[in-house]
């Protein structure tokens, strides 16, 4: 299991604490330093069963600068969104846990973290 985190994020710190409390075996990826490639983002999206706009932090300054709220949310725009996430990783919702069974979850709640651990 791998968890993508921003150490400054309280939700990420909470998820790590819960993983530790439960004795989970996981690796940490500080995705702002170890930026995911476009292919890695596509892979995580597939595992999540979501579209790139579903995991985009639209209130971030970079999102506003890019005008993301006005971008189309359709198959033809998917690559543009993925490229923006790779270029501006702070836009990626966090934390994301990739589970052992090949799925992933956006682990913003204790329930989501536990769900990832049970997979």
mmCIF file of N, CA and C in Angstrom:
data_model
loop_
_atom_site.group_PDB
_atom_site.id
_atom_site.type_symbol
_atom_site.label_atom_id
_atom_site.label_comp_id
_atom_site.label_asym_id
_atom_site.label_seq_id
_atom_site.Cartn_x
_atom_site.Cartn_y
_atom_site.Cartn_z
ATOM 1 N N UNK A 1 0.854 -1.164 0.000
ATOM 2 C CA UNK A 1 0.000 0.000 0.000
ATOM 3 C C UNK A 1 0.905 1.234 0.000
ATOM 4 N N UNK A 2 0.509 2.226 -0.782
ATOM 5 C CA UNK A 2 1.253 3.480 -0.841
ATOM 6 C C UNK A 2 0.283 4.611 -0.558
ATOM 7 N N UNK A 3 0.770 5.636 0.160
ATOM 8 C CA UNK A 3 -0.058 6.802 0.435
ATOM 9 C C UNK A 3 0.651 8.042 -0.088
ATOM 10 N N UNK A 4 -0.075 8.810 -0.914
ATOM 11 C CA UNK A 4 0.444 10.070 -1.429
ATOM 12 C C UNK A 4 0.051 11.146 -0.433
ATOM 13 N N UNK A 5 1.050 11.862 0.092
ATOM 14 C CA UNK A 5 0.761 12.871 1.107
ATOM 15 C C UNK A 5 1.475 14.181 0.846
ATOM 16 N N UNK A 6 0.939 15.208 1.477
ATOM 17 C CA UNK A 6 1.589 16.491 1.670
ATOM 18 C C UNK A 6 1.721 16.596 3.194
ATOM 19 N N UNK A 7 2.946 16.586 3.739
ATOM 20 C CA UNK A 7 3.111 16.599 5.190
ATOM 21 C C UNK A 7 2.447 17.784 5.886
ATOM 22 N N UNK A 8 2.196 18.869 5.167
ATOM 23 C CA UNK A 8 1.558 20.042 5.761
ATOM 24 C C UNK A 8 0.045 19.880 5.905
ATOM 25 N N UNK A 9 -0.503 18.814 5.332
ATOM 26 C CA UNK A 9 -1.950 18.595 5.307
ATOM 27 C C UNK A 9 -2.409 17.812 6.543
ATOM 28 N N UNK A 10 -3.381 18.362 7.264
ATOM 29 C CA UNK A 10 -3.878 17.696 8.478
ATOM 30 C C UNK A 10 -4.564 16.368 8.153
ATOM 31 N N UNK A 11 -5.257 16.280 7.028
ATOM 32 C CA UNK A 11 -5.910 15.017 6.642
ATOM 33 C C UNK A 11 -4.863 13.933 6.375
ATOM 34 N N UNK A 12 -3.746 14.334 5.783
ATOM 35 C CA UNK A 12 -2.657 13.382 5.523
ATOM 36 C C UNK A 12 -2.050 12.897 6.835
ATOM 37 N N UNK A 13 -1.803 13.816 7.741
ATOM 38 C CA UNK A 13 -1.229 13.436 9.034
ATOM 39 C C UNK A 13 -2.175 12.520 9.792
ATOM 40 N N UNK A 14 -3.469 12.802 9.738
ATOM 41 C CA UNK A 14 -4.461 11.932 10.402
ATOM 42 C C UNK A 14 -4.458 10.537 9.795
ATOM 43 N N UNK A 15 -4.381 10.464 8.470
ATOM 44 C CA UNK A 15 -4.369 9.164 7.796
ATOM 45 C C UNK A 15 -3.130 8.372 8.199
ATOM 46 N N UNK A 16 -1.977 9.032 8.257
ATOM 47 C CA UNK A 16 -0.745 8.352 8.662
ATOM 48 C C UNK A 16 -0.844 7.840 10.097
ATOM 49 N N UNK A 17 -1.414 8.644 10.980
ATOM 50 C CA UNK A 17 -1.580 8.216 12.379
ATOM 51 C C UNK A 17 -2.454 6.975 12.461
ATOM 52 N N UNK A 18 -3.548 6.972 11.713
ATOM 53 C CA UNK A 18 -4.444 5.818 11.731
ATOM 54 C C UNK A 18 -3.753 4.584 11.155
ATOM 55 N N UNK A 19 -3.035 4.742 10.068
ATOM 56 C CA UNK A 19 -2.294 3.617 9.493
ATOM 57 C C UNK A 19 -1.302 3.057 10.511
ATOM 58 N N UNK A 20 -0.617 3.956 11.221
ATOM 59 C CA UNK A 20 0.345 3.519 12.232
ATOM 60 C C UNK A 20 -0.348 2.818 13.396
ATOM 61 N N UNK A 21 -1.466 3.390 13.854
ATOM 62 C CA UNK A 21 -2.219 2.789 14.962
ATOM 63 C C UNK A 21 -2.671 1.376 14.624
ATOM 64 N N UNK A 22 -3.023 1.177 13.355
ATOM 65 C CA UNK A 22 -3.525 -0.119 12.912
ATOM 66 C C UNK A 22 -2.403 -1.075 12.498
ATOM 67 N N UNK A 23 -1.167 -0.594 12.552
ATOM 68 C CA UNK A 23 -0.032 -1.435 12.190
ATOM 69 C C UNK A 23 0.034 -1.768 10.708
ATOM 70 N N UNK A 24 -0.482 -0.878 9.870
ATOM 71 C CA UNK A 24 -0.507 -1.119 8.426
ATOM 72 C C UNK A 24 0.898 -1.047 7.835
ATOM 73 N N UNK A 25 1.115 -1.845 6.806
ATOM 74 C CA UNK A 25 2.371 -1.832 6.065
ATOM 75 C C UNK A 25 2.169 -0.923 4.855
ATOM 76 N N UNK A 26 2.897 0.181 4.816
ATOM 77 C CA UNK A 26 2.700 1.140 3.733
ATOM 78 C C UNK A 26 3.986 1.900 3.461
ATOM 79 N N UNK A 27 4.020 2.527 2.291
ATOM 80 C CA UNK A 27 5.108 3.441 1.952
ATOM 81 C C UNK A 27 4.506 4.824 1.733
ATOM 82 N N UNK A 28 5.302 5.826 2.033
ATOM 83 C CA UNK A 28 4.860 7.217 1.890
ATOM 84 C C UNK A 28 5.477 7.814 0.635
ATOM 85 N N UNK A 29 4.644 8.504 -0.109
ATOM 86 C CA UNK A 29 5.138 9.270 -1.260
ATOM 87 C C UNK A 29 4.754 10.724 -1.035
ATOM 88 N N UNK A 30 5.748 11.552 -0.860
ATOM 89 C CA UNK A 30 5.521 12.994 -0.731
ATOM 90 C C UNK A 30 5.413 13.532 -2.148
ATOM 91 N N UNK A 31 4.197 13.563 -2.643
ATOM 92 C CA UNK A 31 3.990 13.796 -4.067
ATOM 93 C C UNK A 31 4.329 15.207 -4.531
ATOM 94 N N UNK A 32 4.540 16.142 -3.612
ATOM 95 C CA UNK A 32 4.988 17.464 -4.035
ATOM 96 C C UNK A 32 6.482 17.460 -4.346
ATOM 97 N N UNK A 33 7.216 16.521 -3.729
ATOM 98 C CA UNK A 33 8.650 16.377 -3.973
ATOM 99 C C UNK A 33 8.915 15.302 -5.035
ATOM 100 N N UNK A 34 8.193 14.193 -4.932
ATOM 101 C CA UNK A 34 8.306 13.080 -5.873
ATOM 102 C C UNK A 34 7.059 13.126 -6.760
ATOM 103 N N UNK A 35 7.080 14.069 -7.683
ATOM 104 C CA UNK A 35 5.892 14.391 -8.478
ATOM 105 C C UNK A 35 5.510 13.238 -9.396
ATOM 106 N N UNK A 36 4.240 12.818 -9.340
ATOM 107 C CA UNK A 36 3.802 11.736 -10.231
ATOM 108 C C UNK A 36 3.803 12.176 -11.692
ATOM 109 N N UNK A 37 4.134 11.231 -12.547
ATOM 110 C CA UNK A 37 4.088 11.485 -13.981
ATOM 111 C C UNK A 37 2.625 11.463 -14.440
ATOM 112 N N UNK A 38 2.411 11.902 -15.655
ATOM 113 C CA UNK A 38 1.059 11.842 -16.212
ATOM 114 C C UNK A 38 0.557 10.400 -16.238
ATOM 115 N N UNK A 39 1.436 9.464 -16.591
ATOM 116 C CA UNK A 39 1.024 8.054 -16.620
ATOM 117 C C UNK A 39 0.671 7.549 -15.223
ATOM 118 N N UNK A 40 1.435 7.960 -14.216
ATOM 119 C CA UNK A 40 1.112 7.552 -12.846
ATOM 120 C C UNK A 40 -0.227 8.130 -12.404
ATOM 121 N N UNK A 41 -0.486 9.365 -12.775
ATOM 122 C CA UNK A 41 -1.772 9.984 -12.437
ATOM 123 C C UNK A 41 -2.899 9.235 -13.128
ATOM 124 N N UNK A 42 -2.716 8.912 -14.408
ATOM 125 C CA UNK A 42 -3.747 8.135 -15.118
ATOM 126 C C UNK A 42 -3.983 6.792 -14.427
ATOM 127 N N UNK A 43 -2.905 6.134 -14.001
ATOM 128 C CA UNK A 43 -3.029 4.851 -13.309
ATOM 129 C C UNK A 43 -3.796 4.968 -12.012
ATOM 130 N N UNK A 44 -3.516 5.996 -11.242
ATOM 131 C CA UNK A 44 -4.238 6.201 -9.984
ATOM 132 C C UNK A 44 -5.701 6.533 -10.262
ATOM 133 N N UNK A 45 -5.954 7.341 -11.272
ATOM 134 C CA UNK A 45 -7.340 7.651 -11.632
ATOM 135 C C UNK A 45 -8.115 6.386 -11.997
ATOM 136 N N UNK A 46 -7.462 5.504 -12.753
ATOM 137 C CA UNK A 46 -8.104 4.238 -13.120
ATOM 138 C C UNK A 46 -8.408 3.423 -11.859
ATOM 139 N N UNK A 47 -7.449 3.373 -10.946
ATOM 140 C CA UNK A 47 -7.639 2.628 -9.697
ATOM 141 C C UNK A 47 -8.740 3.245 -8.845
ATOM 142 N N UNK A 48 -8.837 4.584 -8.876
ATOM 143 C CA UNK A 48 -9.874 5.275 -8.118
ATOM 144 C C UNK A 48 -11.251 5.153 -8.775
ATOM 145 N N UNK A 49 -11.239 4.973 -10.107
ATOM 146 C CA UNK A 49 -12.500 4.990 -10.841
ATOM 147 C C UNK A 49 -13.042 6.409 -10.966
ATOM 148 N N UNK A 50 -12.120 7.384 -11.025
ATOM 149 C CA UNK A 50 -12.505 8.792 -11.088
ATOM 150 C C UNK A 50 -11.871 9.477 -12.289
ATOM 151 N N UNK A 51 -12.328 10.674 -12.546
ATOM 152 C CA UNK A 51 -11.773 11.515 -13.592
ATOM 153 C C UNK A 51 -10.820 12.525 -12.945
ATOM 154 N N UNK A 52 -9.917 13.121 -13.722
ATOM 155 C CA UNK A 52 -8.948 14.037 -13.127
ATOM 156 C C UNK A 52 -9.592 15.225 -12.406
ATOM 157 N N UNK A 53 -10.683 15.732 -12.936
ATOM 158 C CA UNK A 53 -11.350 16.858 -12.285
ATOM 159 C C UNK A 53 -11.965 16.458 -10.942
ATOM 160 N N UNK A 54 -12.191 15.156 -10.744
ATOM 161 C CA UNK A 54 -12.735 14.679 -9.475
ATOM 162 C C UNK A 54 -11.715 14.735 -8.343
ATOM 163 N N UNK A 55 -10.415 14.745 -8.683
ATOM 164 C CA UNK A 55 -9.375 14.780 -7.647
ATOM 165 C C UNK A 55 -8.590 16.089 -7.689
ATOM 166 N N UNK A 56 -9.150 17.103 -8.316
ATOM 167 C CA UNK A 56 -8.473 18.385 -8.433
ATOM 168 C C UNK A 56 -8.945 19.334 -7.340
ATOM 169 N N UNK A 57 -7.979 19.918 -6.666
ATOM 170 C CA UNK A 57 -8.258 20.910 -5.623
ATOM 171 C C UNK A 57 -8.486 22.256 -6.323
ATOM 172 N N UNK A 58 -9.730 22.549 -6.620
ATOM 173 C CA UNK A 58 -10.064 23.706 -7.445
ATOM 174 C C UNK A 58 -9.962 25.041 -6.715
ATOM 175 N N UNK A 59 -9.776 25.013 -5.401
ATOM 176 C CA UNK A 59 -9.647 26.265 -4.663
ATOM 177 C C UNK A 59 -8.196 26.727 -4.510
ATOM 178 N N UNK A 60 -7.260 25.911 -4.973
ATOM 179 C CA UNK A 60 -5.844 26.292 -4.904
ATOM 180 C C UNK A 60 -5.581 27.484 -5.839
ATOM 181 N N UNK A 61 -4.583 28.271 -5.489
ATOM 182 C CA UNK A 61 -4.224 29.436 -6.300
ATOM 183 C C UNK A 61 -3.905 29.045 -7.743
ATOM 184 N N UNK A 62 -3.182 27.937 -7.923
ATOM 185 C CA UNK A 62 -2.832 27.495 -9.285
ATOM 186 C C UNK A 62 -4.076 27.174 -10.105
ATOM 187 N N UNK A 63 -5.075 26.605 -9.461
ATOM 188 C CA UNK A 63 -6.328 26.289 -10.170
ATOM 189 C C UNK A 63 -7.001 27.567 -10.654
ATOM 190 N N UNK A 64 -6.990 28.568 -9.811
ATOM 191 C CA UNK A 64 -7.600 29.842 -10.198
ATOM 192 C C UNK A 64 -6.798 30.516 -11.303
ATOM 193 N N UNK A 65 -5.464 30.445 -11.203
ATOM 194 C CA UNK A 65 -4.607 31.034 -12.242
ATOM 195 C C UNK A 65 -4.827 30.352 -13.588
ATOM 196 N N UNK A 66 -5.018 29.035 -13.563
ATOM 197 C CA UNK A 66 -5.239 28.283 -14.799
ATOM 198 C C UNK A 66 -6.663 28.422 -15.322
ATOM 199 N N UNK A 67 -7.565 28.914 -14.483
ATOM 200 C CA UNK A 67 -8.973 29.034 -14.873
ATOM 201 C C UNK A 67 -9.670 27.683 -14.965
ATOM 202 N N UNK A 68 -9.286 26.736 -14.088
ATOM 203 C CA UNK A 68 -9.829 25.372 -14.155
ATOM 204 C C UNK A 68 -11.348 25.308 -14.087
ATOM 205 N N UNK A 69 -11.952 26.221 -13.360
ATOM 206 C CA UNK A 69 -13.417 26.153 -13.235
ATOM 207 C C UNK A 69 -14.120 26.281 -14.587
ATOM 208 N N UNK A 70 -13.414 26.847 -15.565
ATOM 209 C CA UNK A 70 -13.999 27.023 -16.897
ATOM 210 C C UNK A 70 -13.600 25.926 -17.886
ATOM 211 N N UNK A 71 -12.737 24.997 -17.448
ATOM 212 C CA UNK A 71 -12.309 23.925 -18.342
ATOM 213 C C UNK A 71 -13.421 22.900 -18.518
ATOM 214 N N UNK A 72 -13.525 22.379 -19.728
ATOM 215 C CA UNK A 72 -14.498 21.321 -20.004
ATOM 216 C C UNK A 72 -14.157 20.081 -19.184
ATOM 217 N N UNK A 73 -15.186 19.379 -18.798
ATOM 218 C CA UNK A 73 -15.015 18.134 -18.037
ATOM 219 C C UNK A 73 -15.581 16.999 -18.870
ATOM 220 N N UNK A 74 -14.815 16.627 -19.891
ATOM 221 C CA UNK A 74 -15.238 15.570 -20.798
ATOM 222 C C UNK A 74 -14.022 14.776 -21.251
ATOM 223 N N UNK A 75 -14.263 13.701 -21.960
ATOM 224 C CA UNK A 75 -13.181 12.814 -22.387
ATOM 225 C C UNK A 75 -12.116 13.554 -23.195
ATOM 226 N N UNK A 76 -12.530 14.481 -24.005
ATOM 227 C CA UNK A 76 -11.593 15.227 -24.828
ATOM 228 C C UNK A 76 -10.678 16.148 -24.039
ATOM 229 N N UNK A 77 -11.080 16.497 -22.833
ATOM 230 C CA UNK A 77 -10.294 17.394 -21.990
ATOM 231 C C UNK A 77 -9.488 16.654 -20.931
ATOM 232 N N UNK A 78 -9.657 15.356 -20.858
ATOM 233 C CA UNK A 78 -9.020 14.568 -19.804
ATOM 234 C C UNK A 78 -7.497 14.753 -19.773
ATOM 235 N N UNK A 79 -6.842 14.676 -20.933
ATOM 236 C CA UNK A 79 -5.385 14.803 -20.983
ATOM 237 C C UNK A 79 -4.919 16.181 -20.510
ATOM 238 N N UNK A 80 -5.695 17.195 -20.819
ATOM 239 C CA UNK A 80 -5.353 18.553 -20.376
ATOM 240 C C UNK A 80 -5.372 18.631 -18.845
ATOM 241 N N UNK A 81 -6.375 18.021 -18.232
ATOM 242 C CA UNK A 81 -6.478 17.995 -16.774
ATOM 243 C C UNK A 81 -5.325 17.203 -16.152
ATOM 244 N N UNK A 82 -5.025 16.040 -16.736
ATOM 245 C CA UNK A 82 -3.933 15.210 -16.215
ATOM 246 C C UNK A 82 -2.617 15.976 -16.308
ATOM 247 N N UNK A 83 -2.386 16.657 -17.413
ATOM 248 C CA UNK A 83 -1.159 17.449 -17.576
ATOM 249 C C UNK A 83 -1.079 18.545 -16.518
ATOM 250 N N UNK A 84 -2.196 19.183 -16.225
ATOM 251 C CA UNK A 84 -2.214 20.238 -15.199
ATOM 252 C C UNK A 84 -1.876 19.660 -13.826
ATOM 253 N N UNK A 85 -2.390 18.475 -13.512
ATOM 254 C CA UNK A 85 -2.086 17.836 -12.223
ATOM 255 C C UNK A 85 -0.611 17.476 -12.123
ATOM 256 N N UNK A 86 -0.024 17.005 -13.216
ATOM 257 C CA UNK A 86 1.396 16.647 -13.215
ATOM 258 C C UNK A 86 2.272 17.897 -13.111
ATOM 259 N N UNK A 87 1.848 18.965 -13.755
ATOM 260 C CA UNK A 87 2.630 20.203 -13.730
ATOM 261 C C UNK A 87 2.460 20.960 -12.410
ATOM 262 N N UNK A 88 1.299 20.806 -11.787
ATOM 263 C CA UNK A 88 0.981 21.502 -10.535
ATOM 264 C C UNK A 88 0.473 20.481 -9.520
ATOM 265 N N UNK A 89 1.363 19.658 -8.958
ATOM 266 C CA UNK A 89 0.916 18.564 -8.086
ATOM 267 C C UNK A 89 0.133 19.016 -6.848
ATOM 268 N N UNK A 90 0.287 20.268 -6.470
ATOM 269 C CA UNK A 90 -0.475 20.768 -5.321
ATOM 270 C C UNK A 90 -1.982 20.706 -5.596
ATOM 271 N N UNK A 91 -2.348 20.602 -6.863
ATOM 272 C CA UNK A 91 -3.763 20.511 -7.234
ATOM 273 C C UNK A 91 -4.355 19.130 -6.961
ATOM 274 N N UNK A 92 -3.518 18.131 -6.704
ATOM 275 C CA UNK A 92 -4.006 16.762 -6.493
ATOM 276 C C UNK A 92 -4.604 16.631 -5.096
ATOM 277 N N UNK A 93 -5.832 16.153 -5.045
ATOM 278 C CA UNK A 93 -6.498 15.907 -3.759
ATOM 279 C C UNK A 93 -5.666 14.927 -2.948
ATOM 280 N N UNK A 94 -5.692 15.064 -1.653
ATOM 281 C CA UNK A 94 -4.868 14.242 -0.784
ATOM 282 C C UNK A 94 -5.593 13.880 0.488
ATOM 283 N N UNK A 95 -5.146 12.851 1.147
ATOM 284 C CA UNK A 95 -4.206 11.829 0.716
ATOM 285 C C UNK A 95 -4.877 10.815 -0.207
ATOM 286 N N UNK A 96 -4.086 10.158 -1.013
ATOM 287 C CA UNK A 96 -4.572 9.068 -1.858
ATOM 288 C C UNK A 96 -3.824 7.810 -1.435
ATOM 289 N N UNK A 97 -4.583 6.761 -1.160
ATOM 290 C CA UNK A 97 -3.987 5.477 -0.795
ATOM 291 C C UNK A 97 -4.255 4.488 -1.919
ATOM 292 N N UNK A 98 -3.184 3.865 -2.406
ATOM 293 C CA UNK A 98 -3.335 2.778 -3.364
ATOM 294 C C UNK A 98 -3.345 1.484 -2.553
ATOM 295 N N UNK A 99 -4.415 0.732 -2.684
ATOM 296 C CA UNK A 99 -4.625 -0.468 -1.873
ATOM 297 C C UNK A 99 -3.984 -1.698 -2.510
ATOM 298 N N UNK A 100 -3.842 -2.718 -1.693
ATOM 299 C CA UNK A 100 -3.213 -3.972 -2.130
ATOM 300 C C UNK A 100 -3.973 -4.659 -3.266
ATOM 301 N N UNK A 101 -5.281 -4.452 -3.328
ATOM 302 C CA UNK A 101 -6.084 -5.156 -4.334
ATOM 303 C C UNK A 101 -6.108 -4.463 -5.693
ATOM 304 N N UNK A 102 -5.293 -3.398 -5.846
ATOM 305 C CA UNK A 102 -5.241 -2.704 -7.131
ATOM 306 C C UNK A 102 -6.173 -1.520 -7.226
ATOM 307 N N UNK A 103 -6.948 -1.259 -6.176
ATOM 308 C CA UNK A 103 -7.828 -0.093 -6.166
ATOM 309 C C UNK A 103 -7.126 1.044 -5.428
ATOM 310 N N UNK A 104 -7.800 2.153 -5.306
ATOM 311 C CA UNK A 104 -7.272 3.294 -4.560
ATOM 312 C C UNK A 104 -8.445 4.053 -3.957
ATOM 313 N N UNK A 105 -8.144 4.861 -2.935
ATOM 314 C CA UNK A 105 -9.164 5.714 -2.315
ATOM 315 C C UNK A 105 -8.563 7.076 -2.009
ATOM 316 N N UNK A 106 -9.403 8.099 -2.078
ATOM 317 C CA UNK A 106 -9.037 9.404 -1.560
ATOM 318 C C UNK A 106 -9.393 9.323 -0.079
ATOM 319 N N UNK A 107 -8.366 9.307 0.757
ATOM 320 C CA UNK A 107 -8.528 8.939 2.169
ATOM 321 C C UNK A 107 -8.645 10.156 3.088
ATOM 322 N N UNK A 108 -9.681 10.949 2.861
ATOM 323 C CA UNK A 108 -9.862 12.154 3.649
ATOM 324 C C UNK A 108 -10.615 11.904 4.955
ATOM 325 N N UNK A 109 -11.113 10.685 5.145
ATOM 326 C CA UNK A 109 -11.805 10.349 6.385
ATOM 327 C C UNK A 109 -11.208 9.071 6.965
ATOM 328 N N UNK A 110 -11.429 8.854 8.265
ATOM 329 C CA UNK A 110 -10.968 7.615 8.893
ATOM 330 C C UNK A 110 -11.606 6.404 8.225
ATOM 331 N N UNK A 111 -12.872 6.550 7.830
ATOM 332 C CA UNK A 111 -13.578 5.433 7.178
ATOM 333 C C UNK A 111 -12.909 5.066 5.863
ATOM 334 N N UNK A 112 -12.482 6.058 5.099
ATOM 335 C CA UNK A 112 -11.817 5.791 3.820
ATOM 336 C C UNK A 112 -10.466 5.114 4.044
ATOM 337 N N UNK A 113 -9.742 5.526 5.074
ATOM 338 C CA UNK A 113 -8.447 4.905 5.386
ATOM 339 C C UNK A 113 -8.673 3.443 5.760
ATOM 340 N N UNK A 114 -9.660 3.196 6.615
ATOM 341 C CA UNK A 114 -9.959 1.817 7.023
ATOM 342 C C UNK A 114 -10.398 0.977 5.833
ATOM 343 N N UNK A 115 -11.158 1.591 4.938
ATOM 344 C CA UNK A 115 -11.599 0.891 3.723
ATOM 345 C C UNK A 115 -10.387 0.456 2.907
ATOM 346 N N UNK A 116 -9.413 1.349 2.748
ATOM 347 C CA UNK A 116 -8.201 1.011 1.981
ATOM 348 C C UNK A 116 -7.430 -0.116 2.663
ATOM 349 N N UNK A 117 -7.367 -0.091 3.987
ATOM 350 C CA UNK A 117 -6.641 -1.136 4.706
ATOM 351 C C UNK A 117 -7.321 -2.502 4.589
ATOM 352 N N UNK A 118 -8.620 -2.499 4.386
ATOM 353 C CA UNK A 118 -9.355 -3.776 4.331
ATOM 354 C C UNK A 118 -9.310 -4.415 2.951
ATOM 355 N N UNK A 119 -8.785 -3.719 1.971
ATOM 356 C CA UNK A 119 -8.780 -4.244 0.590
ATOM 357 C C UNK A 119 -7.618 -5.163 0.336
#
